[in-house]
PDB file of C-alpha atoms in Angstrom:
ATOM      1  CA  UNK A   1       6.767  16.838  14.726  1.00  0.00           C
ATOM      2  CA  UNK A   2       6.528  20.615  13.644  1.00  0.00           C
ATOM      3  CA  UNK A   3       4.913  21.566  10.262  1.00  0.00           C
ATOM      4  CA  UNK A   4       8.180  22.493   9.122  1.00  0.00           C
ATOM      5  CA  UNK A   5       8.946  18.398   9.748  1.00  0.00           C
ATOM      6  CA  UNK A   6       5.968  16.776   7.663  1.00  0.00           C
ATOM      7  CA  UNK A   7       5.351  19.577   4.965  1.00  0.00           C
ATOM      8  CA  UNK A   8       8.450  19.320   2.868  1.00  0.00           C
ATOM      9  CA  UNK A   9       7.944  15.892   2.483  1.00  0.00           C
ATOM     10  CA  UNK A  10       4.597  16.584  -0.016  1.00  0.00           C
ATOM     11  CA  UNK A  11       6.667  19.417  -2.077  1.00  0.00           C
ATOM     12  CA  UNK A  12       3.039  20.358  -3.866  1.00  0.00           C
ATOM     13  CA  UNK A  13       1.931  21.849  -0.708  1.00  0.00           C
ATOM     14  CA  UNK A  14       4.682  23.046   0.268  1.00  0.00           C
ATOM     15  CA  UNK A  15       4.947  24.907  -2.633  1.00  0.00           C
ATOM     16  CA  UNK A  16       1.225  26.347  -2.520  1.00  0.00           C
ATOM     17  CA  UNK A  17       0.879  30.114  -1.739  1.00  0.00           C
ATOM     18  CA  UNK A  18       1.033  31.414   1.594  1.00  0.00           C
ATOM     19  CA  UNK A  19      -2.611  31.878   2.400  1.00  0.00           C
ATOM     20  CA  UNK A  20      -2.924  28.250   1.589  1.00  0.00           C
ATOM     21  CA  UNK A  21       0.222  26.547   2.874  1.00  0.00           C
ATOM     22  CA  UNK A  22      -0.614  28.188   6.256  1.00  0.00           C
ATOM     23  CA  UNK A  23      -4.652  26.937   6.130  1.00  0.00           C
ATOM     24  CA  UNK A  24      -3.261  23.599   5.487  1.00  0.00           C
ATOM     25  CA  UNK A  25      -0.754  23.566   8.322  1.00  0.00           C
ATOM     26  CA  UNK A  26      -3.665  24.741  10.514  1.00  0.00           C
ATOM     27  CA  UNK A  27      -5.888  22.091   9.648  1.00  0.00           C
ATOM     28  CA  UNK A  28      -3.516  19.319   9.654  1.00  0.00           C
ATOM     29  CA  UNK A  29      -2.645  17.766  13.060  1.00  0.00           C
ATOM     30  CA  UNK A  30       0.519  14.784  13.987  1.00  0.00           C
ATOM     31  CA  UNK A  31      -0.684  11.348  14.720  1.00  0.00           C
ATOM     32  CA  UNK A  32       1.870   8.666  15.782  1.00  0.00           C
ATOM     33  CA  UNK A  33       0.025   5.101  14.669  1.00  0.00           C
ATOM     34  CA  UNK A  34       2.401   1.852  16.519  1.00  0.00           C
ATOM     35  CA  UNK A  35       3.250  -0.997  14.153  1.00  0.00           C
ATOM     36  CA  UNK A  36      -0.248  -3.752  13.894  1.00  0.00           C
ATOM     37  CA  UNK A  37      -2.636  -0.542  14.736  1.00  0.00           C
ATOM     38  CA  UNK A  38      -5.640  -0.863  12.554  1.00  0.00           C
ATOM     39  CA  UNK A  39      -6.525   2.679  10.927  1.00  0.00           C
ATOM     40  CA  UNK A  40      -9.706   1.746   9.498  1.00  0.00           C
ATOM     41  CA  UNK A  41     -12.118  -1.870   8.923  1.00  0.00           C
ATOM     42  CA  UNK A  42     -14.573  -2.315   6.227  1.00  0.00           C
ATOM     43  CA  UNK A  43     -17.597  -0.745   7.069  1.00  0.00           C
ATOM     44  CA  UNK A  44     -15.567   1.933   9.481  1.00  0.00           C
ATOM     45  CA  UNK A  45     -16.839   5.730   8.443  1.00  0.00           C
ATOM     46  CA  UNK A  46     -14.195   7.999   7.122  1.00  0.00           C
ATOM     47  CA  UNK A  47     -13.604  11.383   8.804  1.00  0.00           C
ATOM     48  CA  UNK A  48      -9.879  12.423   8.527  1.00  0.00           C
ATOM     49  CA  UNK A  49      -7.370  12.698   5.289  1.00  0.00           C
ATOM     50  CA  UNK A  50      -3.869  11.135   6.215  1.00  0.00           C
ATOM     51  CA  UNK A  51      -0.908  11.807   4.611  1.00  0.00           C
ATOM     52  CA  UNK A  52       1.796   9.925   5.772  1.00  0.00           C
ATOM     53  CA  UNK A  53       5.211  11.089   6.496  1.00  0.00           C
ATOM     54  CA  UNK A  54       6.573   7.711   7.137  1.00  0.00           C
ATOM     55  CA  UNK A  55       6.398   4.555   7.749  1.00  0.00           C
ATOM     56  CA  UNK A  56       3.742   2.207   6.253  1.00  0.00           C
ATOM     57  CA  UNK A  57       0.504   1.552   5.955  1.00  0.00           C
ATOM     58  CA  UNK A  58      -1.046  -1.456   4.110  1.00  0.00           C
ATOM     59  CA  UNK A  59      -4.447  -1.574   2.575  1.00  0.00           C
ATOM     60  CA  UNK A  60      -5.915  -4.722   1.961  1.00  0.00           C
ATOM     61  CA  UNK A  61      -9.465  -6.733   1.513  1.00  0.00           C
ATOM     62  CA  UNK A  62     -10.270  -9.960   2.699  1.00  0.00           C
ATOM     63  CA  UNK A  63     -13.010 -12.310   1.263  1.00  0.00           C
ATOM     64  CA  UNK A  64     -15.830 -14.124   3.627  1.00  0.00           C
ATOM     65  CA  UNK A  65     -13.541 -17.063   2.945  1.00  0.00           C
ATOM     66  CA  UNK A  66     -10.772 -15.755   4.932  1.00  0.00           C
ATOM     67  CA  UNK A  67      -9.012 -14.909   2.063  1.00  0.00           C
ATOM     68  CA  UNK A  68      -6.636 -11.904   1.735  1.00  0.00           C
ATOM     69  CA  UNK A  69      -5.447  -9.702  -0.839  1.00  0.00           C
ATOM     70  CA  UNK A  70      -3.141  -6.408  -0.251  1.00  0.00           C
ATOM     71  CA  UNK A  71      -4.143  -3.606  -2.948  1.00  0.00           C
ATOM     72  CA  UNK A  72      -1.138  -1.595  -1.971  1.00  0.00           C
ATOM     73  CA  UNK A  73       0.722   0.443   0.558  1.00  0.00           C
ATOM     74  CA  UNK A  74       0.847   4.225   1.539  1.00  0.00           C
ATOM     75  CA  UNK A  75       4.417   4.866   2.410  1.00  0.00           C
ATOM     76  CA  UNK A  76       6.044   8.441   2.784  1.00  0.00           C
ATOM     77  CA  UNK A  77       4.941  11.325   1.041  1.00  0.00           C
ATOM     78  CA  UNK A  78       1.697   9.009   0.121  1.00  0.00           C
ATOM     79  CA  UNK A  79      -2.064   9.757   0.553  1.00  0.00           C
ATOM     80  CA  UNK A  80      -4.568   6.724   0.483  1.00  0.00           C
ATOM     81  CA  UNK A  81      -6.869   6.521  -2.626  1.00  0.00           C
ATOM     82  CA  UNK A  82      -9.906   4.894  -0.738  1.00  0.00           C
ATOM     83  CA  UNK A  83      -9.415   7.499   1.886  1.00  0.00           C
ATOM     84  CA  UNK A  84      -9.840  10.053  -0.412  1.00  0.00           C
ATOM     85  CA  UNK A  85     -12.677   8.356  -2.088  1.00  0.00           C
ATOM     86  CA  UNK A  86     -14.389   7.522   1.125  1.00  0.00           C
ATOM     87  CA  UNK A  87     -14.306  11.488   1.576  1.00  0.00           C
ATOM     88  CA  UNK A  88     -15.647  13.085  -1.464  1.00  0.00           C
ATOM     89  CA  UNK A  89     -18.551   9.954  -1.599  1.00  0.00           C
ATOM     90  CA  UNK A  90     -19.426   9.873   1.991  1.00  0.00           C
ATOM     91  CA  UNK A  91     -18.710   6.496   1.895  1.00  0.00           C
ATOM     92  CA  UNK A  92     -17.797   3.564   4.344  1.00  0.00           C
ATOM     93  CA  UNK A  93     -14.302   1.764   4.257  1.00  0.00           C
ATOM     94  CA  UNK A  94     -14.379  -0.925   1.826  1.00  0.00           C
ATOM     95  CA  UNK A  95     -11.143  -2.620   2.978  1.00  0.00           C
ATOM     96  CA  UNK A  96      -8.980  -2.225   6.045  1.00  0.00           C
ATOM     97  CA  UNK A  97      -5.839  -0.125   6.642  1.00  0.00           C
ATOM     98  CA  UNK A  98      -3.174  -2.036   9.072  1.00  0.00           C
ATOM     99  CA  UNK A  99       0.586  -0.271  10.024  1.00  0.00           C
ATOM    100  CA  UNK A 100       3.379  -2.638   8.992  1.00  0.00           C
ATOM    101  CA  UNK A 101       5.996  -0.306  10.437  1.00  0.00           C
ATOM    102  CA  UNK A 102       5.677   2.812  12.797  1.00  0.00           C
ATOM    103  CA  UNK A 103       4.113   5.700  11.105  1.00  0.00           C
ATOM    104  CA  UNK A 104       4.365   9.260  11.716  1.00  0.00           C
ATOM    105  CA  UNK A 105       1.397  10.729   9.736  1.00  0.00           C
ATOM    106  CA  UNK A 106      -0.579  14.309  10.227  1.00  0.00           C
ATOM    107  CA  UNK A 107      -4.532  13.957   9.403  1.00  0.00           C
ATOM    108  CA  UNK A 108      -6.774  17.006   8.092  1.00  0.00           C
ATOM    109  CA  UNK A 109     -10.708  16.299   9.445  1.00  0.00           C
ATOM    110  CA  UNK A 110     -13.135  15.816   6.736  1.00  0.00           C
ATOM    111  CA  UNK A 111     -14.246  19.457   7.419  1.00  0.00           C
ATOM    112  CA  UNK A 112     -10.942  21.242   6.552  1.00  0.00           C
ATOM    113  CA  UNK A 113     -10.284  18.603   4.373  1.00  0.00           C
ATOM    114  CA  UNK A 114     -13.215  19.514   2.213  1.00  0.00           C
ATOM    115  CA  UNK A 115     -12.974  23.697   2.332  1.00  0.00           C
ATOM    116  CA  UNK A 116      -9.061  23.315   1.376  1.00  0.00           C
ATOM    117  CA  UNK A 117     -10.463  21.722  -1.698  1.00  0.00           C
ATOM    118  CA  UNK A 118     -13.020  24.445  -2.759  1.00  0.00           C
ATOM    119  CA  UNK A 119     -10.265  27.248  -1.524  1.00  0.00           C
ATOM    120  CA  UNK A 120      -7.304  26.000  -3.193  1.00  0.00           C
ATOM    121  CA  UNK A 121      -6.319  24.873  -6.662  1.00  0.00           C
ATOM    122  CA  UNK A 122      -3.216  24.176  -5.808  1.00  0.00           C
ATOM    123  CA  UNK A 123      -4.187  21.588  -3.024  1.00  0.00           C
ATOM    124  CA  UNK A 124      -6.954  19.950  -5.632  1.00  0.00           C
ATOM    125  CA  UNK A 125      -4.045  19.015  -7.494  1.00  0.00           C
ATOM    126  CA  UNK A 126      -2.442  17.625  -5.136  1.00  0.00           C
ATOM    127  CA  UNK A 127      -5.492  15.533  -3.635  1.00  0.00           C
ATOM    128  CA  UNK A 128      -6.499  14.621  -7.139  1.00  0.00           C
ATOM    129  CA  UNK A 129      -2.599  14.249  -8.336  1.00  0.00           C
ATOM    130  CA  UNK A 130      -2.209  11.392  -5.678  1.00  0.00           C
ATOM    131  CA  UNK A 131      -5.798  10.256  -6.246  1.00  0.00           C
ATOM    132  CA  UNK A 132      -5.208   9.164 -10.230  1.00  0.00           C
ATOM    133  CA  UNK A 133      -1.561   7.451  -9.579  1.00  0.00           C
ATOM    134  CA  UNK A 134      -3.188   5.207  -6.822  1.00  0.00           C
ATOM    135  CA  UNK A 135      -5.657   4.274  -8.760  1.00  0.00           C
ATOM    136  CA  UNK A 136      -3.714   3.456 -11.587  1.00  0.00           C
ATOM    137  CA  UNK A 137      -1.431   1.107  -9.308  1.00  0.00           C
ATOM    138  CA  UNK A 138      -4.596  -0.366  -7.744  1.00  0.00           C
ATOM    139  CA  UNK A 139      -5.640  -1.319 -11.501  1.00  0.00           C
ATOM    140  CA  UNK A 140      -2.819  -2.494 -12.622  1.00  0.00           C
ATOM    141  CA  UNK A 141      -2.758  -5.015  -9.284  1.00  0.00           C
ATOM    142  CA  UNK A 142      -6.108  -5.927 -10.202  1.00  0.00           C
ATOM    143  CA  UNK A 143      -5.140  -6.950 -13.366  1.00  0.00           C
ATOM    144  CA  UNK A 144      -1.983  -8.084 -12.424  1.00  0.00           C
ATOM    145  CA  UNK A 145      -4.257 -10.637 -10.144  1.00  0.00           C
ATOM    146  CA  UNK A 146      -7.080 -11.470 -12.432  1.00  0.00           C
ATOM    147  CA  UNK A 147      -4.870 -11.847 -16.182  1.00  0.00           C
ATOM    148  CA  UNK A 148      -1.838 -13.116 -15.039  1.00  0.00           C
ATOM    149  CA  UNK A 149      -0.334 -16.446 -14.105  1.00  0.00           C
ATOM    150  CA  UNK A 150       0.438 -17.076 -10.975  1.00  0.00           C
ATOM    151  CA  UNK A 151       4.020 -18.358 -11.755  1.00  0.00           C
ATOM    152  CA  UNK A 152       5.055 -15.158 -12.505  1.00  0.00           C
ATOM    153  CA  UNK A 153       3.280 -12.991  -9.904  1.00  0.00           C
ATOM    154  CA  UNK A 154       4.607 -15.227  -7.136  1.00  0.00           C
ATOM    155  CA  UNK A 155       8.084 -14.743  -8.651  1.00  0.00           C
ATOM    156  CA  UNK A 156       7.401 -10.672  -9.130  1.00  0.00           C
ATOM    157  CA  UNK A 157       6.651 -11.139  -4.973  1.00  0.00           C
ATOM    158  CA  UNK A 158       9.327 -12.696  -4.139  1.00  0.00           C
ATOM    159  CA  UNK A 159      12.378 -10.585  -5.929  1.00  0.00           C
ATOM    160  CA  UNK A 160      10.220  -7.388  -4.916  1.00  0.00           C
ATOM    161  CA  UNK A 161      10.551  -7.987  -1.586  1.00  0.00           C
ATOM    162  CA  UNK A 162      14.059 -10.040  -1.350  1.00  0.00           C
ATOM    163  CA  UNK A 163      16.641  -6.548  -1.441  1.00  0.00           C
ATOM    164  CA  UNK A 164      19.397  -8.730  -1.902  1.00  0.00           C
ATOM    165  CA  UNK A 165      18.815 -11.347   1.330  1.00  0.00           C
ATOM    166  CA  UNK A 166      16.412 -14.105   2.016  1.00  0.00           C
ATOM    167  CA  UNK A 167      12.577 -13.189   1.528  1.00  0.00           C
ATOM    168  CA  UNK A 168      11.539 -12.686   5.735  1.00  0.00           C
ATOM    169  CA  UNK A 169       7.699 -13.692   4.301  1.00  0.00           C
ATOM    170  CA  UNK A 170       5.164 -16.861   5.431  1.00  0.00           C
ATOM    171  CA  UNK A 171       3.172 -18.906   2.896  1.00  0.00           C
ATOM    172  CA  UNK A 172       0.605 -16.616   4.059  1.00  0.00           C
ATOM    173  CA  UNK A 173       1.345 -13.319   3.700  1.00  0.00           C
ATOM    174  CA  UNK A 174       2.734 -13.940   0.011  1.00  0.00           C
ATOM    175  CA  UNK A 175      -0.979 -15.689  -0.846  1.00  0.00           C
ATOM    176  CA  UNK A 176      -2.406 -12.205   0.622  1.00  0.00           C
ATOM    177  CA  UNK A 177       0.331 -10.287  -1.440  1.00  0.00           C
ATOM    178  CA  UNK A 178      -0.646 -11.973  -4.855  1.00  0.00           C
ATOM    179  CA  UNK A 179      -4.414 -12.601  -3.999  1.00  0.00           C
ATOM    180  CA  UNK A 180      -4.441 -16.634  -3.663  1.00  0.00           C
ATOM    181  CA  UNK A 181      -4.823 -19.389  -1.376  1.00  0.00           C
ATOM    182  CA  UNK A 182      -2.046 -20.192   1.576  1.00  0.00           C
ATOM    183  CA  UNK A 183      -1.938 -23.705   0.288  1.00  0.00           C
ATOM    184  CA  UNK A 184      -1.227 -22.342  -3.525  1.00  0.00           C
ATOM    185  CA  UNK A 185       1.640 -20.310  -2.465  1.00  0.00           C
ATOM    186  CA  UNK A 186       3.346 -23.781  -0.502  1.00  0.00           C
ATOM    187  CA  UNK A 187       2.989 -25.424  -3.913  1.00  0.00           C
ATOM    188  CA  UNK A 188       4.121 -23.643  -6.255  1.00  0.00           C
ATOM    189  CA  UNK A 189       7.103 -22.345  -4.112  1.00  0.00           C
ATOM    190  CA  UNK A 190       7.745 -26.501  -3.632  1.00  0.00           C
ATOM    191  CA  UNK A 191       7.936 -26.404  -7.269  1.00  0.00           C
ATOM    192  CA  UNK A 192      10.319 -23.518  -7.668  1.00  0.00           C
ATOM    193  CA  UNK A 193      12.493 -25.257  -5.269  1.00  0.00           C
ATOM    194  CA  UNK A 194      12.449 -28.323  -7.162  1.00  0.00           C
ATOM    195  CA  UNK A 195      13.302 -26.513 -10.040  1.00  0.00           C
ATOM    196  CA  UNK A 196      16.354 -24.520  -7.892  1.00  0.00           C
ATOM    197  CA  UNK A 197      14.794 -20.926  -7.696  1.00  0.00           C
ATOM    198  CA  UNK A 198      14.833 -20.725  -4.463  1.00  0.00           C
ATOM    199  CA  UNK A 199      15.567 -22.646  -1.100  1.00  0.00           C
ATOM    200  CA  UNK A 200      13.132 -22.871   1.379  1.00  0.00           C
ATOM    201  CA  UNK A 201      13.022 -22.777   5.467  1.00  0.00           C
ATOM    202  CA  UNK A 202      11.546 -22.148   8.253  1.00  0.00           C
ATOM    203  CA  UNK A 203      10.501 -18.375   8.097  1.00  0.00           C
ATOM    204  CA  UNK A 204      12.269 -17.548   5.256  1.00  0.00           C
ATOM    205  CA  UNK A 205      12.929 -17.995   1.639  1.00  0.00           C
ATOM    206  CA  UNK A 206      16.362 -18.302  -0.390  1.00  0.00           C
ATOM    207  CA  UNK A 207      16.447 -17.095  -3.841  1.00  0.00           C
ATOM    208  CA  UNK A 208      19.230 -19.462  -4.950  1.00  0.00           C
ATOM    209  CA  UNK A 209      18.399 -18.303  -8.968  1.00  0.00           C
ATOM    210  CA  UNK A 210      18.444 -14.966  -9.394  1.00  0.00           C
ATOM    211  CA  UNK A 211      18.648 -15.130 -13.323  1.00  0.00           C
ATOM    212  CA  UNK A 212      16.254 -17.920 -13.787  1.00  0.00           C
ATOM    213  CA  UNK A 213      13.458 -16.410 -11.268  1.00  0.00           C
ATOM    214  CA  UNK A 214      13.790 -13.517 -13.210  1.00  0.00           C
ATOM    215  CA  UNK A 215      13.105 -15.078 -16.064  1.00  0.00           C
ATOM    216  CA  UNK A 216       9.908 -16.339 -14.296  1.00  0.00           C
ATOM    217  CA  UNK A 217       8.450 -13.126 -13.108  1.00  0.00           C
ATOM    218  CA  UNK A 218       8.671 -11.857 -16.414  1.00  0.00           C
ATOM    219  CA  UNK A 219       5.806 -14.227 -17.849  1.00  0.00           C
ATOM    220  CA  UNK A 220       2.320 -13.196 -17.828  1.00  0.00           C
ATOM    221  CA  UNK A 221       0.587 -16.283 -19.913  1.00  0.00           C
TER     222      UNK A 221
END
């Protein structure tokens, strides 16, 4: 992957002047990461800023309990907001970082990462840019998860991931997607099939009303 691959893809940078465009391309290096790879565990020190070209990454928490919860995902052309905030506070990871699909990503070390900041407006915009609209998402999941009932956030799950075929999920990871218990998810989704939202089986789920589980996911009381 040259820089002439990954730039383009994060058209703020490559839109910076040329001084700047070029010290980025210098700092940043490729970095293939294979589907299940963990990028980073809680309590794992930050030291590189990843932007990722594409693929996936998921970011998620999980409770002593066992208990899961996925704040969001960095897909192409993304940066990660607790990366970044691990950087500027000198922090640990709070959460872990696990690749759902291959990613092609380039990293900048905290070093560069940190002079391309004081050098260039252009990039602060950028790193802060990507900074506010992840943290905005990773609010609105919070409150999407604390405020709302779960009816309708199961039901949001479901037709968000569907894309027009069966839902390719477990019980489990949809608890983990909508921050809930594994046994939760089997119940409710028993209900919706009673009700004939959906259809379930074995490693899969039907949405048999599309209308109707709309409907649903629009509630929030």
């Amino acid at each position: 992957m040259t820089a002439a691959d990954w730039i383009e893809h994060f058209p703020p940078l490559a839109a910076l002047g040329q001084e700047h465009r070029d010290a980025v391309l210098a700092s940043a290096h490729p970095v293939r990461l294979p589907a299940e790879m963990r990028v980073f565990d809680p309590g794992s020190p930050c030291s590189q800023f990843l932007l990722v070209v594409d693929g996936c990454v998921r970011v998620q928490m999980i409770a002593d309990t066992g208990r899961e919860l996925v704040l969001y995902r960095v897909r192409r052309g993304e940066t990660c907001v607790l990366t970044t905030s691990c950087l500027f506070g000198g922090e640990v990871y709070p959460a872990e970082g696990i690749v759902e699909t291959e990613t092609r990503a380039v990293a900048i070390p905290l070093a560069r990462f940190l002079a391309l900041i004081a050098a260039s407006e252009g990039f602060r915009r950028f790193v802060f840019a990507g900074f506010g609209q992840r943290l905005a998402a990773l609010l609105a999941t919070v409150q999407d998860t604390v405020f709302h009932n779960l009816d309708g956030r199961l039901a949001r799950a479901l037709i968000a991931r569907a894309g027009g075929g069966p839902v390719a999920l477990t019980h489990q990871a949809l608890a983990a997607e909508i921050g809930t218990a594994r046994e939760v998810v089997s119940r409710h989704l028993k209900q919706f099939e009673k009700a004939g939202l959906v259809r379930l089986a074995r490693g899969r789920i039907e949405i048999a009303d599309p209308h109707r589980l709309a409907l649903r996911a629009a509630r929030t009381e």
